[in-house]
PDB file of C-alpha atoms and ligand atoms in Angstrom:
ATOM      1  CA  MET A   1      81.141  69.990 104.604  1.00 73.00           C
ATOM      2  CA  THR A   2      84.407  70.806 106.375  1.00 76.00           C
ATOM      3  CA  PRO A   3      85.235  74.514 106.064  1.00 78.00           C
ATOM      4  CA  ALA A   4      88.515  75.430 104.345  1.00 86.00           C
ATOM      5  CA  PRO A   5      91.292  76.056 106.854  1.00 93.00           C
ATOM      6  CA  LEU A   6      91.758  79.692 107.817  1.00 97.00           C
ATOM      7  CA  ARG A   7      95.404  80.461 107.081  1.00 98.00           C
ATOM      8  CA  VAL A   8      96.376  84.088 107.505  1.00 98.00           C
ATOM      9  CA  MET A   9      99.465  86.068 106.514  1.00 98.00           C
ATOM     10  CA  ILE A  10     100.251  89.002 108.828  1.00 98.00           C
ATOM     11  CA  GLY A  11     102.005  92.037 107.321  1.00 98.00           C
ATOM     12  CA  ALA A  12     101.909  90.375 103.892  1.00 98.00           C
ATOM     13  CA  GLY A  13     103.035  93.402 101.901  1.00 98.00           C
ATOM     14  CA  GLU A  14     103.096  92.290  98.266  1.00 97.00           C
ATOM     15  CA  GLN A  15     103.447  88.591  99.024  1.00 97.00           C
ATOM     16  CA  ARG A  16     100.716  86.215  97.871  1.00 98.00           C
ATOM     17  CA  TRP A  17     100.652  82.450  98.385  1.00 97.00           C
ATOM     18  CA  ASP A  18      97.911  79.988  97.357  1.00 96.00           C
ATOM     19  CA  GLY A  19      95.729  79.008 100.283  1.00 96.00           C
ATOM     20  CA  TRP A  20      96.820  81.956 102.434  1.00 97.00           C
ATOM     21  CA  THR A  21      94.774  85.093 103.150  1.00 98.00           C
ATOM     22  CA  PRO A  22      97.081  88.125 102.930  1.00 98.00           C
ATOM     23  CA  THR A  23      96.513  90.926 105.428  1.00 98.00           C
ATOM     24  CA  GLN A  24      98.142  94.315 105.890  1.00 98.00           C
ATOM     25  CA  GLN A  25      98.839  96.225 109.082  1.00 98.00           C
ATOM     26  CA  ALA A  26      95.599  98.219 108.715  1.00 97.00           C
ATOM     27  CA  GLU A  27      93.579  94.974 108.897  1.00 96.00           C
ATOM     28  CA  LEU A  28      95.659  93.008 111.399  1.00 98.00           C
ATOM     29  CA  ASP A  29      98.005  95.108 113.494  1.00 98.00           C
ATOM     30  CA  LEU A  30     100.173  93.089 115.861  1.00 98.00           C
ATOM     31  CA  LEU A  31     100.061  96.038 118.274  1.00 98.00           C
ATOM     32  CA  GLU A  32      96.296  96.613 118.093  1.00 98.00           C
ATOM     33  CA  PRO A  33      94.173  93.819 119.570  1.00 98.00           C
ATOM     34  CA  ALA A  34      91.024  95.548 118.300  1.00 98.00           C
ATOM     35  CA  THR A  35      92.060  94.812 114.708  1.00 98.00           C
ATOM     36  CA  PHE A  36      92.247  91.079 115.483  1.00 98.00           C
ATOM     37  CA  ALA A  37      88.839  91.227 117.179  1.00 98.00           C
ATOM     38  CA  ALA A  38      87.344  93.018 114.165  1.00 98.00           C
ATOM     39  CA  PHE A  39      88.956  90.772 111.529  1.00 97.00           C
ATOM     40  CA  LEU A  40      88.603  87.377 113.180  1.00 96.00           C
ATOM     41  CA  ARG A  41      85.552  88.007 115.441  1.00 95.00           C
ATOM     42  CA  ASP A  42      84.986  84.760 117.345  1.00 92.00           C
ATOM     43  CA  ARG A  43      87.166  82.673 115.009  1.00 96.00           C
ATOM     44  CA  GLN A  44      90.610  81.250 115.629  1.00 98.00           C
ATOM     45  CA  ALA A  45      92.942  80.746 112.669  1.00 98.00           C
ATOM     46  CA  ASP A  46      94.358  77.342 111.749  1.00 98.00           C
ATOM     47  CA  ALA A  47      97.689  78.956 110.974  1.00 98.00           C
ATOM     48  CA  PHE A  48      99.453  82.312 110.779  1.00 98.00           C
ATOM     49  CA  LEU A  49     102.427  83.190 108.586  1.00 98.00           C
ATOM     50  CA  CYS A  50     104.571  86.239 109.233  1.00 98.00           C
ATOM     51  CA  GLU A  51     107.747  87.003 107.271  1.00 98.00           C
ATOM     52  CA  HIS A  52     110.072  89.864 108.232  1.00 98.00           C
ATOM     53  CA  VAL A  53     107.606  91.755 110.442  1.00 98.00           C
ATOM     54  CA  TRP A  54     108.526  90.952 114.073  1.00 98.00           C
ATOM     55  CA  GLU A  55     111.812  92.865 113.770  1.00 98.00           C
ATOM     56  CA  HIS A  56     109.743  96.040 113.284  1.00 98.00           C
ATOM     57  CA  LEU A  57     108.524  95.721 116.904  1.00 98.00           C
ATOM     58  CA  THR A  58     110.494  96.214 120.104  1.00 98.00           C
ATOM     59  CA  VAL A  59     111.087  93.092 122.187  1.00 98.00           C
ATOM     60  CA  GLN A  60     108.287  94.099 124.586  1.00 98.00           C
ATOM     61  CA  GLU A  61     105.920  94.761 121.689  1.00 98.00           C
ATOM     62  CA  GLY A  62     106.947  91.457 120.110  1.00 98.00           C
ATOM     63  CA  GLU A  63     106.137  89.592 123.314  1.00 98.00           C
ATOM     64  CA  ARG A  64     102.729  91.264 123.516  1.00 98.00           C
ATOM     65  CA  ALA A  65     102.116  90.456 119.836  1.00 98.00           C
ATOM     66  CA  ALA A  66     103.034  86.804 120.435  1.00 99.00           C
ATOM     67  CA  ARG A  67     100.407  86.596 123.198  1.00 98.00           C
ATOM     68  CA  LEU A  68      97.837  88.232 120.904  1.00 98.00           C
ATOM     69  CA  VAL A  69      98.446  85.823 118.028  1.00 98.00           C
ATOM     70  CA  TYR A  70      98.343  82.880 120.461  1.00 98.00           C
ATOM     71  CA  THR A  71      94.838  83.919 121.526  1.00 98.00           C
ATOM     72  CA  TYR A  72      93.604  83.897 117.935  1.00 98.00           C
ATOM     73  CA  LEU A  73      95.196  80.575 116.969  1.00 98.00           C
ATOM     74  CA  LYS A  74      93.420  77.229 117.246  1.00 98.00           C
ATOM     75  CA  PRO A  75      94.877  74.703 119.691  1.00 98.00           C
ATOM     76  CA  GLY A  76      97.353  72.617 117.695  1.00 98.00           C
ATOM     77  CA  GLY A  77      97.790  75.506 115.228  1.00 98.00           C
ATOM     78  CA  ARG A  78     101.027  77.001 114.026  1.00 98.00           C
ATOM     79  CA  LEU A  79     102.522  80.457 113.652  1.00 98.00           C
ATOM     80  CA  ARG A  80     105.431  80.313 111.199  1.00 98.00           C
ATOM     81  CA  VAL A  81     107.601  83.371 111.699  1.00 98.00           C
ATOM     82  CA  ALA A  82     110.757  84.614 109.973  1.00 98.00           C
ATOM     83  CA  VAL A  83     113.042  87.529 110.845  1.00 98.00           C
ATOM     84  CA  PRO A  84     116.543  88.608 109.818  1.00 98.00           C
ATOM     85  CA  ASP A  85     119.206  86.452 111.453  1.00 98.00           C
ATOM     86  CA  GLY A  86     121.671  88.264 113.713  1.00 98.00           C
ATOM     87  CA  ASN A  87     124.171  85.431 113.313  1.00 97.00           C
ATOM     88  CA  HIS A  88     124.259  85.493 109.494  1.00 96.00           C
ATOM     89  CA  PRO A  89     127.999  85.734 108.706  1.00 94.00           C
ATOM     90  CA  ASP A  90     127.824  88.063 105.690  1.00 93.00           C
ATOM     91  CA  PRO A  91     128.624  91.723 106.569  1.00 94.00           C
ATOM     92  CA  ALA A  92     126.606  92.863 103.528  1.00 93.00           C
ATOM     93  CA  TYR A  93     123.542  91.025 104.890  1.00 94.00           C
ATOM     94  CA  GLN A  94     124.049  92.535 108.336  1.00 96.00           C
ATOM     95  CA  ALA A  95     124.273  96.027 106.805  1.00 95.00           C
ATOM     96  CA  VAL A  96     120.925  95.546 105.041  1.00 95.00           C
ATOM     97  CA  VAL A  97     119.031  94.225 108.094  1.00 97.00           C
ATOM     98  CA  ALA A  98     120.609  96.383 110.813  1.00 96.00           C
ATOM     99  CA  VAL A  99     118.540  98.144 113.472  1.00 97.00           C
ATOM    100  CA  ASN A 100     117.603 101.547 112.006  1.00 94.00           C
ATOM    101  CA  GLY A 101     119.220 100.285 108.808  1.00 92.00           C
ATOM    102  CA  PRO A 102     118.849 101.494 105.222  1.00 91.00           C
ATOM    103  CA  GLY A 103     115.601 101.625 103.205  1.00 91.00           C
ATOM    104  CA  PRO A 104     112.930  99.230 104.469  1.00 88.00           C
ATOM    105  CA  ALA A 105     115.079  98.513 107.546  1.00 93.00           C
ATOM    106  CA  HIS A 106     114.815 102.121 108.757  1.00 94.00           C
ATOM    107  CA  ASP A 107     112.316 101.022 111.408  1.00 95.00           C
ATOM    108  CA  HIS A 108     113.968  97.732 112.372  1.00 97.00           C
ATOM    109  CA  ARG A 109     113.900  97.708 116.166  1.00 97.00           C
ATOM    110  CA  VAL A 110     115.670  94.419 116.961  1.00 98.00           C
ATOM    111  CA  LEU A 111     118.078  92.005 115.341  1.00 98.00           C
ATOM    112  CA  TYR A 112     117.298  88.552 116.720  1.00 98.00           C
ATOM    113  CA  THR A 113     119.235  85.322 117.033  1.00 98.00           C
ATOM    114  CA  LEU A 114     117.687  81.949 117.802  1.00 98.00           C
ATOM    115  CA  GLU A 115     118.544  82.453 121.480  1.00 98.00           C
ATOM    116  CA  THR A 116     116.796  85.834 121.747  1.00 98.00           C
ATOM    117  CA  LEU A 117     113.775  85.168 119.488  1.00 98.00           C
ATOM    118  CA  THR A 118     112.713  81.856 121.036  1.00 98.00           C
ATOM    119  CA  PRO A 119     111.653  83.313 124.441  1.00 98.00           C
ATOM    120  CA  VAL A 120     109.499  85.937 122.707  1.00 98.00           C
ATOM    121  CA  PHE A 121     107.218  83.050 121.755  1.00 98.00           C
ATOM    122  CA  THR A 122     107.695  80.582 124.627  1.00 98.00           C
ATOM    123  CA  GLN A 123     106.637  83.257 127.148  1.00 98.00           C
ATOM    124  CA  ALA A 124     103.307  83.400 125.287  1.00 98.00           C
ATOM    125  CA  GLY A 125     102.776  79.637 125.625  1.00 98.00           C
ATOM    126  CA  PHE A 126     104.068  78.482 122.235  1.00 98.00           C
ATOM    127  CA  THR A 127     106.234  75.425 121.742  1.00 98.00           C
ATOM    128  CA  VAL A 128     109.041  76.509 119.416  1.00 98.00           C
ATOM    129  CA  GLN A 129     110.713  74.462 116.689  1.00 98.00           C
ATOM    130  CA  PRO A 130     113.560  76.202 114.799  1.00 98.00           C
ATOM    131  CA  LEU A 131     113.524  75.629 111.021  1.00 98.00           C
ATOM    132  CA  GLU A 132     116.486  77.682 109.725  1.00 97.00           C
ATOM    133  CA  TRP A 133     119.124  79.574 111.679  1.00 97.00           C
ATOM    134  CA  TRP A 134     122.796  80.438 112.023  1.00 97.00           C
ATOM    135  CA  ASP A 135     124.584  79.742 115.284  1.00 97.00           C
ATOM    136  CA  ALA A 136     127.107  81.985 117.021  1.00 97.00           C
ATOM    137  CA  ASP A 137     129.948  80.094 115.295  1.00 96.00           C
ATOM    138  CA  HIS A 138     128.424  81.018 111.929  1.00 90.00           C
ATOM    139  CA  THR A 139     127.286  77.518 111.090  1.00 93.00           C
ATOM    140  CA  PHE A 140     123.981  77.267 109.222  1.00 94.00           C
ATOM    141  CA  HIS A 141     121.336  74.834 110.513  1.00 95.00           C
ATOM    142  CA  HIS A 142     118.063  73.765 109.011  1.00 95.00           C
ATOM    143  CA  ALA A 143     115.288  71.348 109.796  1.00 96.00           C
ATOM    144  CA  ASP A 144     113.408  69.420 107.142  1.00 94.00           C
ATOM    145  CA  TRP A 145     110.417  71.740 106.686  1.00 96.00           C
ATOM    146  CA  ASP A 146     107.662  71.831 104.081  1.00 95.00           C
ATOM    147  CA  VAL A 147     107.077  75.086 102.211  1.00 94.00           C
ATOM    148  CA  LEU A 148     103.463  74.009 101.656  1.00 92.00           C
ATOM    149  CA  ASP A 149     102.869  74.433 105.399  1.00 95.00           C
ATOM    150  CA  GLY A 150     103.844  78.102 105.096  1.00 97.00           C
ATOM    151  CA  PRO A 151     106.150  79.515 102.431  1.00 98.00           C
ATOM    152  CA  ILE A 152     108.922  81.834 103.625  1.00 98.00           C
ATOM    153  CA  TYR A 153     110.492  83.501 100.596  1.00 98.00           C
ATOM    154  CA  ARG A 154     113.702  84.622 102.294  1.00 97.00           C
ATOM    155  CA  SER A 155     114.687  81.036 103.041  1.00 97.00           C
ATOM    156  CA  ARG A 156     117.138  78.400 101.924  1.00 94.00           C
ATOM    157  CA  HIS A 157     114.234  76.708 100.099  1.00 90.00           C
ATOM    158  CA  LEU A 158     112.854  79.600  98.081  1.00 95.00           C
ATOM    159  CA  ASP A 159     115.086  82.645  97.818  1.00 95.00           C
ATOM    160  CA  HIS A 160     116.622  83.071  94.345  1.00 94.00           C
ATOM    161  CA  ARG A 161     119.861  84.189  96.028  1.00 94.00           C
ATOM    162  CA  ASN A 162     120.292  80.659  97.439  1.00 93.00           C
ATOM    163  CA  ALA A 163     120.235  78.767  94.132  1.00 92.00           C
ATOM    164  CA  ALA A 164     123.926  77.840  94.265  1.00 92.00           C
ATOM    165  CA  PHE A 165     123.587  76.716  97.869  1.00 89.00           C
ATOM    166  CA  ARG A 166     120.595  74.505  97.054  1.00 88.00           C
ATOM    167  CA  ALA A 167     122.643  72.946  94.241  1.00 89.00           C
ATOM    168  CA  GLY A 168     125.454  72.217  96.696  1.00 87.00           C
ATOM    169  CA  LEU A 169     127.746  74.713  94.953  1.00 88.00           C
ATOM    170  CA  GLY A 170     128.102  77.539  97.412  1.00 82.00           C
ATOM    171  CA  ALA A 171     127.294  79.190 100.699  1.00 81.00           C
ATOM    172  CA  PRO A 172     123.780  80.350 101.576  1.00 84.00           C
ATOM    173  CA  GLY A 173     122.941  83.830 100.334  1.00 90.00           C
ATOM    174  CA  PHE A 174     119.927  85.488 101.921  1.00 95.00           C
ATOM    175  CA  THR A 175     118.401  83.384 104.695  1.00 97.00           C
ATOM    176  CA  SER A 176     116.169  84.094 107.690  1.00 98.00           C
ATOM    177  CA  LEU A 177     115.830  82.948 111.227  1.00 98.00           C
ATOM    178  CA  ILE A 178     112.672  80.848 110.882  1.00 98.00           C
ATOM    179  CA  LEU A 179     110.612  79.300 113.673  1.00 98.00           C
ATOM    180  CA  ASP A 180     107.485  77.206 113.865  1.00 98.00           C
ATOM    181  CA  CYS A 181     105.583  78.252 116.977  1.00 98.00           C
ATOM    182  CA  TRP A 182     102.938  75.709 117.980  1.00 98.00           C
ATOM    183  CA  LYS A 183      99.997  76.315 120.249  1.00 98.00           C
ATOM    184  CA  PRO A 184      99.715  73.127 122.291  1.00 96.00           C
ATOM    185  CA  THR A 185      96.524  71.122 121.950  1.00 94.00           C
ATOM    186  CA  GLY A 186      94.311  71.365 124.990  1.00 82.00           C
ATOM    187  CA  GLN A 187      94.860  75.137 125.273  1.00 78.00           C
ATOM    188  CA  ALA A 188      91.878  77.475 124.728  1.00 79.00           C
TER     189      ALA A 188
HETATM  190  C1  SAM B   1     109.710  94.274 105.289  1.00 72.53           C
HETATM  191  S1  SAM B   1     107.992  94.317 105.096  1.00 72.53           S
HETATM  192  C2  SAM B   1     107.652  92.556 104.857  1.00 72.53           C
HETATM  193  C3  SAM B   1     106.472  92.351 103.980  1.00 72.53           C
HETATM  194  C4  SAM B   1     106.253  90.884 103.594  1.00 72.53           C
HETATM  195  N1  SAM B   1     105.865  90.092 104.743  1.00 72.53           N
HETATM  196  C5  SAM B   1     107.474  90.309 102.950  1.00 72.53           C
HETATM  197  O1  SAM B   1     108.089  89.404 103.530  1.00 72.53           O
HETATM  198  O2  SAM B   1     107.803  90.756 101.849  1.00 72.53           O
HETATM  199  C6  SAM B   1     107.404  94.605 106.734  1.00 72.53           C
HETATM  200  C7  SAM B   1     105.895  94.538 106.857  1.00 72.53           C
HETATM  201  O3  SAM B   1     105.559  94.572 108.244  1.00 72.53           O
HETATM  202  C8  SAM B   1     104.353  95.257 108.376  1.00 72.53           C
HETATM  203  N2  SAM B   1     104.197  95.669 109.772  1.00 72.53           N
HETATM  204  C9  SAM B   1     104.978  96.524 110.474  1.00 72.53           C
HETATM  205  N3  SAM B   1     104.491  96.661 111.721  1.00 72.53           N
HETATM  206  C10 SAM B   1     103.383  95.873 111.806  1.00 72.53           C
HETATM  207  C11 SAM B   1     102.425  95.608 112.818  1.00 72.53           C
HETATM  208  N4  SAM B   1     102.492  96.213 114.003  1.00 72.53           N
HETATM  209  N5  SAM B   1     101.422  94.741 112.558  1.00 72.53           N
HETATM  210  C12 SAM B   1     101.322  94.144 111.347  1.00 72.53           C
HETATM  211  N6  SAM B   1     102.194  94.368 110.342  1.00 72.53           N
HETATM  212  C13 SAM B   1     103.196  95.233 110.564  1.00 72.53           C
HETATM  213  C14 SAM B   1     104.502  96.410 107.387  1.00 72.53           C
HETATM  214  O4  SAM B   1     103.255  96.968 107.061  1.00 72.53           O
HETATM  215  C15 SAM B   1     105.149  95.680 106.208  1.00 72.53           C
HETATM  216  O5  SAM B   1     104.187  95.142 105.335  1.00 72.53           O
END
């Protein structure tokens, strides 16, 4: 019998999605390789999902974390990652996600754009496919992605604040910079 795919959420907080194993920082800490060794042992995950966590690390920590996750991902597997988008045009959004911002953003270390987040993952060996992002001219872009492959709540697809946008009636509300990061096949 084929085992069920191992699909793991990192820094899940209160989020729960069918088919995904939620983990908290104490179980899988992106800055502590020993937690990955203890949790996954000799296994590699089929997929990782990580929403609004990478911005809590410095760029150097984020690069190290990308290399760690790469090691524990199967060849051909995917890390889907979402962070606040530094090119989102709404000043109210930018106030909420700012570095050292209010409330849960108090420990935000970086505000990424597509141009600055992509190399965090390519330097680790990932092939990066952007799914949702704003460009520097404040135009919103999105690929045709499937939430079943990894739901990101703060997205055009799912966030309740984007209902009017999905209906073609207004601008996007709360979106994220979302990437699929693929580990090439043929890599250990
Ligand atoms: C803003 S919350 C996001 C929670 C959830 N993913 C969501 O989208 O609602 C940030 C999460 O990042 C986690 N986190 C921060 N640093 C981390 C690290 N080094 N490794 C793993 N998780 C971390 C926190 O524990 C927290 O759950």
